[in-house]
Amino acid sequence: MTADGVRATVLSVLGEIAPEADLGGVRGDVPLRDQLDLDSMDLLNFVVGLHAALGVDIPERDYGRLVTLDACVAYLAERKAP
Amino acid sequence: MPILGADMTAGTLVAWRKQPGDRVNRGDIIAEVETEKGLIDVEVFASGVLERIVVTPGATVPTGTVLAIIRDDGAGAAPSPAPPPAVAPVLAPPSPARPSPAAPSPIRPLVPPSPPLSGAPPGSRQRVSPLARKAAERLGVDLASVAATGPGGVVRLEDVERAAAKPPAAARPRLDPSRMRQTIAAAMARAKREIPHYYLAHTIDMHRALAWLAAENARRPVTERLLPNVILLKAVALAVREVPELNGVWRGDRVEPAAGVHLGVAISLRGGGLVAPAIHDADRLALGELMRALRDLVQRARTGGLRSSELSDPTITVTSLGEQGVETVFGIVYPPQVAIVGFGRIAERPWVVDGAVVARPLVSAALSADHRVSDGHRGGLFLVAVERLLQAPERL
């Protein structure tokens, strides 16, 4: 999957968690938590959603690498690299 | 119409999920009701056969109104004792007994129900003048959506014509944030007026609990990972068994300790608003089950589908503002409960161990409680119990 594909998937998972959000306006470099008002339950659902969509099991110690959309995409691309 | 919050005075019957002749069992969802808290699934607290529907979809009726008649189909059951709709409605005074099988309302009214909204006998449809009714049919106006201006709340011809002239309303939103805000305002103002609150706070070292949680989550699949909040909830549920006067319902002049621990969890709604539905028997759930219950509850709170028993049954509430980064939260007791527990953010702070200052993850646990029911000494014992339980997370 390309980086764009990963980005689109991440946005789609976020869309399920924050259905009222304007995903087109999400900035890549600002913490997602602040832009979308996510709490710890939302973040857990986000990780579960990413796992379901991309088959990547994200351990708790890596949650800190998912702070921004850009960071998420980079992390997931790295995990999915052959 | 059940009371699904201390300040609820009326609700709108949106849809029936069962039809006359259907067998219903205790706990079945029988209808959907719209309140300021959103669309709620109403459960039946008696088993039997649904004999007759009294309130039709679209009608807004006061709490306490008979919605339907359920016939107890035990051997040789007598006909239901509930009156036909033309007779005075069920506006029963508070009673400690479970409601009669005839009334599907699972809650005894905790506040005197308000007078009928539109002047119409509760349990019947709104009153509509014959001219207005004909006009509504002709113009295709939904009478349930017409504001009545006639004396005693009668819908008149001009009301229907006015409704017909308006452009079609957008689909009614499930949640009106401003109405929810008004509901919360009324409940909180009442709580502050009537409940003499006292407040206690206690700082708890969470390093054992978090270390245990990290190890636990490392071995769990992602779908079964536990949030720290679940550990806090379980500790509260167990601790309140040691100080049971904090787990009950105020009955006008005394507290009635509850039989079970039904933990209300404050959930903020996306777009504003707050609801605090119960996880039933939280003290008896394993952490994994508690996590699943919490996750399901949050999902349904935010998208609709909370059940009436979840709104009416909390015996003590927990609120956690940890996400927003504040240190301590002193909640307002939500009547008719008698206590609320608040948790702040778990954060690394200085702590003293064996005479030396170390960094530890600490959380502030705060109790706001009704001083008519408990004193600071008992409230303090409760918080100390929460602390003790959190030092042995493997036993939660």
Coordinates of C-alpha atoms in Angstrom, one line a residue:
Chain A
M1 CA 0.0 0.0 0.0
T2 CA 1.3 3.4 -0.8
A3 CA 1.7 6.2 1.7
D4 CA -1.4 7.9 0.2
G5 CA -3.3 4.7 0.6
V6 CA -2.2 4.5 4.2
R7 CA -3.2 8.1 4.8
A8 CA -6.6 7.6 3.3
T9 CA -7.2 4.5 5.5
V10 CA -6.1 6.4 8.6
L11 CA -8.5 9.2 7.8
S12 CA -11.3 6.7 7.1
V13 CA -10.7 5.1 10.5
L14 CA -10.7 8.5 12.2
G15 CA -14.0 9.3 10.4
E16 CA -15.7 6.4 12.2
I17 CA -14.5 7.7 15.5
A18 CA -15.2 11.4 14.9
P19 CA -18.1 11.3 12.4
E20 CA -18.8 15.0 12.7
A21 CA -15.2 16.1 11.9
D22 CA -14.2 17.7 8.7
L23 CA -11.5 15.2 7.7
G24 CA -10.5 17.2 4.7
G25 CA -9.3 19.9 7.1
V26 CA -7.1 17.7 9.3
R27 CA -3.6 19.0 9.4
G28 CA -0.8 16.5 9.1
D29 CA 1.5 18.1 11.7
V30 CA -0.9 19.0 14.5
P31 CA -1.7 16.5 17.2
L32 CA -4.8 14.6 16.2
R33 CA -6.0 14.6 19.8
D34 CA -6.4 18.4 19.7
Q35 CA -7.8 18.7 16.3
L36 CA -10.5 16.0 16.8
D37 CA -11.1 16.1 20.5
L38 CA -10.1 12.5 21.0
D39 CA -10.1 10.8 24.4
S40 CA -8.4 7.6 25.5
M41 CA -11.3 5.5 24.4
D42 CA -11.3 7.1 21.0
L43 CA -7.5 6.5 20.7
L44 CA -8.0 2.8 21.6
N45 CA -10.8 2.5 19.1
F46 CA -8.4 4.2 16.6
V47 CA -5.7 1.6 17.2
V48 CA -8.3 -1.2 17.0
G49 CA -9.6 0.3 13.7
L50 CA -6.1 0.5 12.2
H51 CA -5.4 -3.1 13.2
A52 CA -8.6 -4.2 11.5
A53 CA -8.0 -2.1 8.4
L54 CA -4.2 -2.6 7.9
G55 CA -3.5 -5.7 9.9
V56 CA -0.9 -3.9 12.0
D57 CA -0.9 -4.7 15.7
I58 CA 0.3 -1.5 17.4
P59 CA 1.8 -2.2 20.9
E60 CA 1.0 0.3 23.7
R61 CA 4.6 1.4 23.8
D62 CA 4.3 2.7 20.3
Y63 CA 1.1 4.8 20.9
G64 CA 3.3 7.9 21.3
R65 CA 4.3 7.6 17.7
L66 CA 0.7 8.2 16.5
V67 CA 0.4 11.8 17.7
T68 CA -0.1 13.5 14.3
L69 CA -1.5 12.2 11.0
D70 CA 2.0 12.5 9.4
A71 CA 3.6 10.5 12.2
C72 CA 0.8 7.8 11.9
V73 CA 1.4 7.4 8.2
A74 CA 5.1 7.2 8.7
Y75 CA 4.9 4.7 11.5
L76 CA 2.3 2.5 9.7
A77 CA 4.3 2.6 6.4
E78 CA 7.4 1.5 8.3
R79 CA 5.4 -1.4 10.0
K80 CA 4.0 -2.5 6.7
A81 CA 7.3 -2.4 4.8
P82 CA 8.3 -5.9 3.6
Chain B
M1 CA -43.2 6.8 30.4
P2 CA -40.2 6.1 32.6
I3 CA -38.2 8.7 34.4
L4 CA -34.8 8.5 32.8
G5 CA -33.1 11.2 34.8
A6 CA -34.1 13.0 37.9
D7 CA -35.3 16.1 36.1
M8 CA -37.1 14.4 33.2
T9 CA -40.8 15.4 33.1
A10 CA -41.9 14.2 29.7
G11 CA -40.7 12.1 26.8
T12 CA -41.8 11.4 23.2
L13 CA -42.8 7.9 22.2
V14 CA -41.0 7.4 18.9
A15 CA -41.6 3.8 18.0
W16 CA -42.9 0.5 19.3
R17 CA -40.7 -2.5 19.0
K18 CA -43.4 -5.0 19.9
Q19 CA -46.9 -5.4 18.8
P20 CA -50.1 -6.3 20.7
G21 CA -50.1 -10.1 21.0
D22 CA -46.3 -10.3 21.3
R23 CA -44.8 -12.0 24.3
V24 CA -42.4 -9.8 26.2
N25 CA -39.9 -10.8 28.8
R26 CA -38.3 -8.8 31.4
G27 CA -35.4 -6.8 29.9
D28 CA -36.8 -6.9 26.4
I29 CA -36.7 -3.6 24.5
I30 CA -40.3 -2.6 24.0
A31 CA -40.2 0.9 22.7
E32 CA -37.9 3.8 21.7
V33 CA -38.4 7.1 23.5
E34 CA -36.9 10.4 22.7
T35 CA -35.7 12.6 25.6
E36 CA -33.2 15.4 25.9
K37 CA -30.6 12.7 26.4
G38 CA -31.3 11.4 23.0
L39 CA -33.1 8.3 21.7
I40 CA -33.4 5.7 24.5
D41 CA -34.5 2.1 24.3
V42 CA -37.1 1.4 26.9
E43 CA -36.9 -2.0 28.6
V44 CA -39.8 -3.9 30.1
F45 CA -39.6 -4.9 33.7
A46 CA -42.3 -7.5 33.7
S47 CA -42.9 -10.6 31.6
G48 CA -46.2 -11.2 29.9
V49 CA -48.1 -10.5 26.7
L50 CA -48.4 -7.0 25.3
E51 CA -52.2 -6.5 25.3
R52 CA -52.7 -3.0 24.2
I53 CA -50.7 0.0 23.1
V54 CA -52.0 3.2 24.8
V55 CA -49.6 5.9 23.5
T56 CA -49.0 6.1 19.8
P57 CA -45.7 7.0 18.1
G58 CA -45.2 10.7 18.0
A59 CA -47.0 11.5 21.2
T60 CA -45.2 13.4 23.9
V61 CA -46.5 12.5 27.3
P62 CA -45.5 13.2 30.9
T63 CA -43.4 10.7 32.9
G64 CA -45.6 8.3 34.7
T65 CA -48.1 8.0 31.8
V66 CA -49.2 4.5 31.0
L67 CA -47.7 3.6 27.7
A68 CA -49.1 0.1 27.2
I69 CA -50.9 -2.7 29.0
I70 CA -49.1 -5.9 29.6
R71 CA -51.1 -8.9 30.5
D72 CA -49.5 -11.2 33.0
D73 CA -49.8 -14.5 31.4
G74 CA -49.2 -16.6 34.5
A75 CA -51.7 -19.3 35.1
G76 CA -55.3 -17.9 35.1
A77 CA -54.1 -14.4 35.2
A78 CA -56.7 -11.8 35.9
P79 CA -57.1 -8.9 33.4
S80 CA -54.6 -6.2 33.9
P81 CA -55.6 -3.8 36.7
A82 CA -54.5 -0.8 34.7
P83 CA -57.3 1.6 33.8
P84 CA -58.3 2.3 30.2
P85 CA -56.8 5.5 28.7
A86 CA -59.8 7.7 29.4
V87 CA -59.3 7.3 33.1
A88 CA -56.8 9.3 35.2
P89 CA -53.3 8.4 34.3
V90 CA -50.8 6.4 36.4
L91 CA -49.2 9.2 38.4
A92 CA -48.2 7.0 41.3
P93 CA -46.6 8.4 44.4
P94 CA -43.1 7.2 45.1
S95 CA -43.3 3.6 46.3
P96 CA -40.5 1.3 47.4
A97 CA -42.1 -1.7 45.7
R98 CA -41.4 -2.7 42.2
P99 CA -44.0 -1.2 39.8
S100 CA -47.0 -3.4 39.0
P101 CA -46.8 -5.6 36.0
A102 CA -49.3 -3.5 34.2
A103 CA -47.0 -0.5 33.9
P104 CA -43.9 -1.0 31.8
S105 CA -42.3 2.0 33.4
P106 CA -39.4 0.5 35.3
I107 CA -38.9 3.4 37.7
R108 CA -41.1 4.7 40.4
P109 CA -41.4 8.4 39.9
L110 CA -38.8 10.1 42.0
V111 CA -40.1 13.6 41.5
P112 CA -43.8 14.5 41.2
P113 CA -44.6 14.3 37.5
S114 CA -45.5 17.7 36.0
P115 CA -49.0 18.4 34.9
P116 CA -50.0 17.2 31.5
L117 CA -48.2 19.2 28.8
S118 CA -51.0 20.1 26.5
G119 CA -54.0 19.8 28.8
A120 CA -54.9 16.5 27.2
P121 CA -55.5 13.6 29.5
P122 CA -52.1 11.9 29.7
G123 CA -52.0 8.6 27.9
S124 CA -54.3 9.9 25.1
R125 CA -53.3 11.7 21.9
Q126 CA -53.2 15.4 21.8
R127 CA -56.5 17.1 21.5
V128 CA -57.3 18.3 18.0
S129 CA -60.3 20.2 16.8
P130 CA -62.3 18.4 14.1
L131 CA -61.6 21.2 11.6
A132 CA -57.9 21.0 12.4
R133 CA -57.9 17.3 12.0
K134 CA -59.5 17.4 8.6
A135 CA -57.1 20.2 7.5
A136 CA -54.2 18.1 8.7
E137 CA -55.3 15.2 6.6
R138 CA -55.9 17.4 3.6
L139 CA -52.6 19.3 3.9
G140 CA -50.5 16.3 4.8
V141 CA -49.5 17.8 8.1
D142 CA -48.2 15.5 10.9
L143 CA -50.3 16.5 13.9
A144 CA -47.5 15.4 16.3
S145 CA -45.4 18.2 15.0
V146 CA -48.0 21.0 15.4
A147 CA -47.7 23.4 18.2
A148 CA -51.1 23.8 19.9
T149 CA -52.3 27.3 20.8
G150 CA -56.0 26.5 21.6
P151 CA -57.3 26.7 25.2
G152 CA -56.2 23.6 27.2
G153 CA -53.7 22.8 24.5
V154 CA -56.1 22.0 21.7
V155 CA -54.7 22.0 18.2
R156 CA -56.8 24.5 16.2
L157 CA -57.2 25.0 12.5
E158 CA -54.8 27.9 12.3
D159 CA -52.2 25.9 14.1
V160 CA -52.3 23.3 11.3
E161 CA -52.4 25.9 8.6
R162 CA -49.4 27.6 10.1
A163 CA -47.5 24.3 10.3
A164 CA -48.4 23.5 6.7
A165 CA -47.1 26.9 5.5
K166 CA -43.6 26.2 7.0
P167 CA -41.1 24.5 4.8
P168 CA -40.7 20.9 5.6
A169 CA -38.6 20.6 8.8
A170 CA -35.3 18.9 8.4
A171 CA -35.2 15.5 10.0
R172 CA -35.4 16.1 13.7
P173 CA -31.9 15.8 15.1
R174 CA -31.5 13.1 17.7
L175 CA -29.9 15.3 20.2
D176 CA -30.5 19.0 20.6
P177 CA -27.5 20.3 22.4
S178 CA -29.2 23.3 23.8
R179 CA -32.0 21.2 25.2
M180 CA -29.5 18.9 26.7
R181 CA -27.7 21.8 28.2
Q182 CA -31.0 23.0 29.7
T183 CA -31.6 19.6 31.2
I184 CA -28.1 19.4 32.7
A185 CA -28.6 23.0 34.0
A186 CA -31.8 22.1 35.7
A187 CA -30.4 18.9 37.3
M188 CA -27.2 20.6 38.5
A189 CA -29.0 23.6 39.9
R190 CA -31.4 21.3 41.8
A191 CA -28.5 19.2 43.1
K192 CA -26.7 22.3 44.4
R193 CA -29.9 23.6 46.0
E194 CA -31.0 20.5 47.7
I195 CA -27.8 18.5 48.5
P196 CA -25.4 19.7 51.1
H197 CA -22.2 18.6 49.5
Y198 CA -18.9 17.9 51.3
Y199 CA -15.7 17.4 49.4
L200 CA -12.6 15.2 50.0
A201 CA -9.6 14.6 47.8
H202 CA -6.9 12.0 48.0
T203 CA -3.7 11.5 46.0
I204 CA -3.0 7.9 44.9
D205 CA 0.2 6.4 43.7
M206 CA -0.6 4.6 40.5
H207 CA 2.8 3.1 39.6
R208 CA 1.9 -0.5 40.7
A209 CA -1.4 -0.3 38.8
L210 CA 0.1 1.1 35.6
A211 CA 3.0 -1.4 35.7
W212 CA 0.5 -4.2 36.0
L213 CA -1.6 -2.7 33.3
A214 CA 1.3 -2.4 30.9
A215 CA 2.2 -6.1 31.4
E216 CA -1.4 -7.1 31.0
N217 CA -1.9 -5.1 27.8
A218 CA 1.3 -6.4 26.3
R219 CA -0.1 -9.9 26.4
R220 CA -3.7 -9.0 25.4
P221 CA -4.8 -8.7 21.7
V222 CA -5.5 -5.1 20.8
T223 CA -9.3 -5.6 20.9
E224 CA -9.0 -6.6 24.6
R225 CA -6.7 -4.0 25.9
L226 CA -7.7 -2.3 29.1
L227 CA -7.8 1.5 29.7
P228 CA -6.5 2.8 33.0
N229 CA -10.0 4.2 33.6
V230 CA -11.4 0.7 33.9
I231 CA -9.0 0.0 36.8
L232 CA -10.3 3.1 38.5
L233 CA -13.9 2.2 37.9
K234 CA -13.4 -1.3 39.4
A235 CA -11.6 0.1 42.4
V236 CA -14.5 2.5 43.0
A237 CA -17.1 -0.3 42.6
L238 CA -15.4 -2.5 45.1
A239 CA -14.6 0.3 47.6
V240 CA -18.2 1.4 47.8
R241 CA -19.2 -2.0 49.1
E242 CA -17.2 -1.1 52.1
V243 CA -19.0 2.2 52.6
P244 CA -22.4 1.3 51.3
E245 CA -24.1 4.5 52.4
L246 CA -22.4 6.1 49.4
N247 CA -24.1 3.7 47.0
G248 CA -27.8 4.5 47.2
V249 CA -30.7 6.6 46.3
W250 CA -32.2 9.5 48.3
R251 CA -35.8 9.0 49.1
G252 CA -36.9 12.4 50.4
D253 CA -35.8 12.0 54.0
R254 CA -33.3 9.1 54.0
V255 CA -31.0 7.1 51.7
E256 CA -32.0 3.7 50.5
P257 CA -28.8 1.7 50.1
A258 CA -28.9 0.0 46.7
A259 CA -28.8 -3.8 46.4
G260 CA -26.2 -3.6 43.6
V261 CA -23.4 -1.4 42.5
H262 CA -24.5 0.2 39.3
L263 CA -21.7 2.6 38.4
G264 CA -22.8 5.7 36.5
V265 CA -20.0 6.7 34.1
A266 CA -19.9 10.3 32.9
I267 CA -19.5 10.3 29.2
S268 CA -19.1 13.5 27.2
L269 CA -20.9 13.6 23.9
R270 CA -19.2 14.7 20.8
G271 CA -20.6 18.2 20.0
G272 CA -21.3 19.0 23.7
G273 CA -23.4 17.5 26.4
L274 CA -23.0 14.9 29.0
V275 CA -24.7 11.7 30.0
A276 CA -23.9 9.3 32.8
P277 CA -25.4 5.9 32.2
A278 CA -24.9 2.9 34.4
I279 CA -22.8 -0.2 34.1
H280 CA -24.8 -2.7 36.1
D281 CA -23.2 -4.7 38.9
A282 CA -19.8 -3.2 38.0
D283 CA -18.3 -4.7 41.2
R284 CA -19.0 -8.2 39.9
L285 CA -17.4 -7.8 36.4
A286 CA -14.0 -9.0 35.6
L287 CA -11.8 -6.2 34.2
G288 CA -12.1 -7.5 30.6
E289 CA -15.9 -7.6 31.0
L290 CA -15.9 -4.1 32.5
M291 CA -13.8 -2.8 29.6
R292 CA -16.2 -4.3 27.0
A293 CA -19.2 -2.9 28.9
L294 CA -17.6 0.5 29.0
R295 CA -16.7 0.5 25.4
D296 CA -20.2 -0.6 24.4
L297 CA -21.7 2.1 26.7
V298 CA -19.6 4.9 25.3
Q299 CA -20.4 3.8 21.7
R300 CA -24.2 3.8 22.4
A301 CA -24.1 7.0 24.4
R302 CA -22.5 8.8 21.4
T303 CA -24.5 7.2 18.6
G304 CA -27.9 6.5 20.3
G305 CA -29.2 3.3 21.8
L306 CA -28.8 3.7 25.5
R307 CA -31.3 1.7 27.5
S308 CA -33.8 3.1 30.0
S309 CA -32.4 1.0 32.8
E310 CA -28.9 2.5 32.1
L311 CA -30.3 6.0 32.7
S312 CA -32.4 5.3 35.7
D313 CA -30.3 2.9 37.7
P314 CA -26.9 4.5 38.6
T315 CA -26.3 4.2 42.3
I316 CA -23.0 6.2 42.3
T317 CA -21.3 8.0 39.5
V318 CA -17.7 8.4 38.4
T319 CA -16.4 11.2 36.4
S320 CA -13.0 11.4 34.9
L321 CA -11.6 14.6 33.4
G322 CA -8.1 13.1 33.0
E323 CA -8.0 13.6 29.3
Q324 CA -8.2 17.4 29.6
G325 CA -5.2 17.5 31.8
V326 CA -6.7 18.9 35.0
E327 CA -5.4 17.6 38.3
T328 CA -8.6 17.2 40.4
V329 CA -12.3 17.2 39.6
F330 CA -15.0 17.7 42.3
G331 CA -18.2 16.7 40.6
I332 CA -21.7 17.6 41.5
V333 CA -23.8 14.8 42.9
Y334 CA -26.5 13.8 40.4
P335 CA -29.8 13.3 42.3
P336 CA -31.2 11.0 43.5
Q337 CA -27.7 9.6 44.0
V338 CA -25.7 10.6 47.1
A339 CA -22.1 10.6 45.9
I340 CA -19.9 11.2 42.9
V341 CA -16.2 10.3 42.5
G342 CA -13.9 12.4 40.3
F343 CA -10.5 11.4 38.9
G344 CA -8.0 13.8 37.4
R345 CA -5.2 13.1 35.0
I346 CA -2.7 10.4 35.9
A347 CA 0.6 12.3 35.7
E348 CA 4.2 12.0 36.9
R349 CA 4.7 14.1 40.0
P350 CA 7.0 14.2 43.0
W351 CA 6.3 11.6 45.7
V352 CA 8.1 10.5 48.8
V353 CA 9.2 6.9 49.3
D354 CA 11.4 5.9 52.2
G355 CA 12.3 9.5 52.9
A356 CA 13.4 10.3 49.3
V357 CA 11.6 12.2 46.6
V358 CA 10.9 10.1 43.6
A359 CA 8.8 10.6 40.4
R360 CA 5.6 8.6 40.5
P361 CA 2.5 8.5 38.3
L362 CA -0.2 10.0 40.7
V363 CA -3.9 10.5 40.4
S364 CA -6.2 12.7 42.5
A365 CA -9.4 10.9 43.5
A366 CA -12.0 13.2 44.8
L367 CA -15.3 12.5 46.5
S368 CA -18.3 14.8 46.5
A369 CA -21.0 13.4 48.8
D370 CA -24.3 14.3 50.4
H371 CA -23.7 15.3 54.0
R372 CA -27.3 14.3 54.9
V373 CA -26.2 10.7 54.3
S374 CA -22.5 10.4 55.2
D375 CA -19.9 12.3 57.1
G376 CA -16.3 13.1 56.1
H377 CA -15.0 10.2 58.2
R378 CA -16.9 7.7 56.2
G379 CA -16.2 9.4 52.9
G380 CA -12.5 9.3 53.9
L381 CA -12.7 5.6 54.5
F382 CA -14.1 5.2 51.0
L383 CA -11.2 7.0 49.4
V384 CA -8.6 5.2 51.4
A385 CA -10.2 1.9 50.3
V386 CA -9.9 3.0 46.7
E387 CA -6.2 3.7 47.3
R388 CA -5.7 0.4 48.9
L389 CA -7.4 -1.5 46.1
L390 CA -5.3 0.3 43.5
Q391 CA -2.1 -0.9 45.1
A392 CA -3.1 -4.6 44.3
P393 CA -4.4 -4.3 40.7
E394 CA -4.0 -8.0 40.1
R395 CA -6.8 -8.6 42.6
L396 CA -9.3 -6.1 40.9

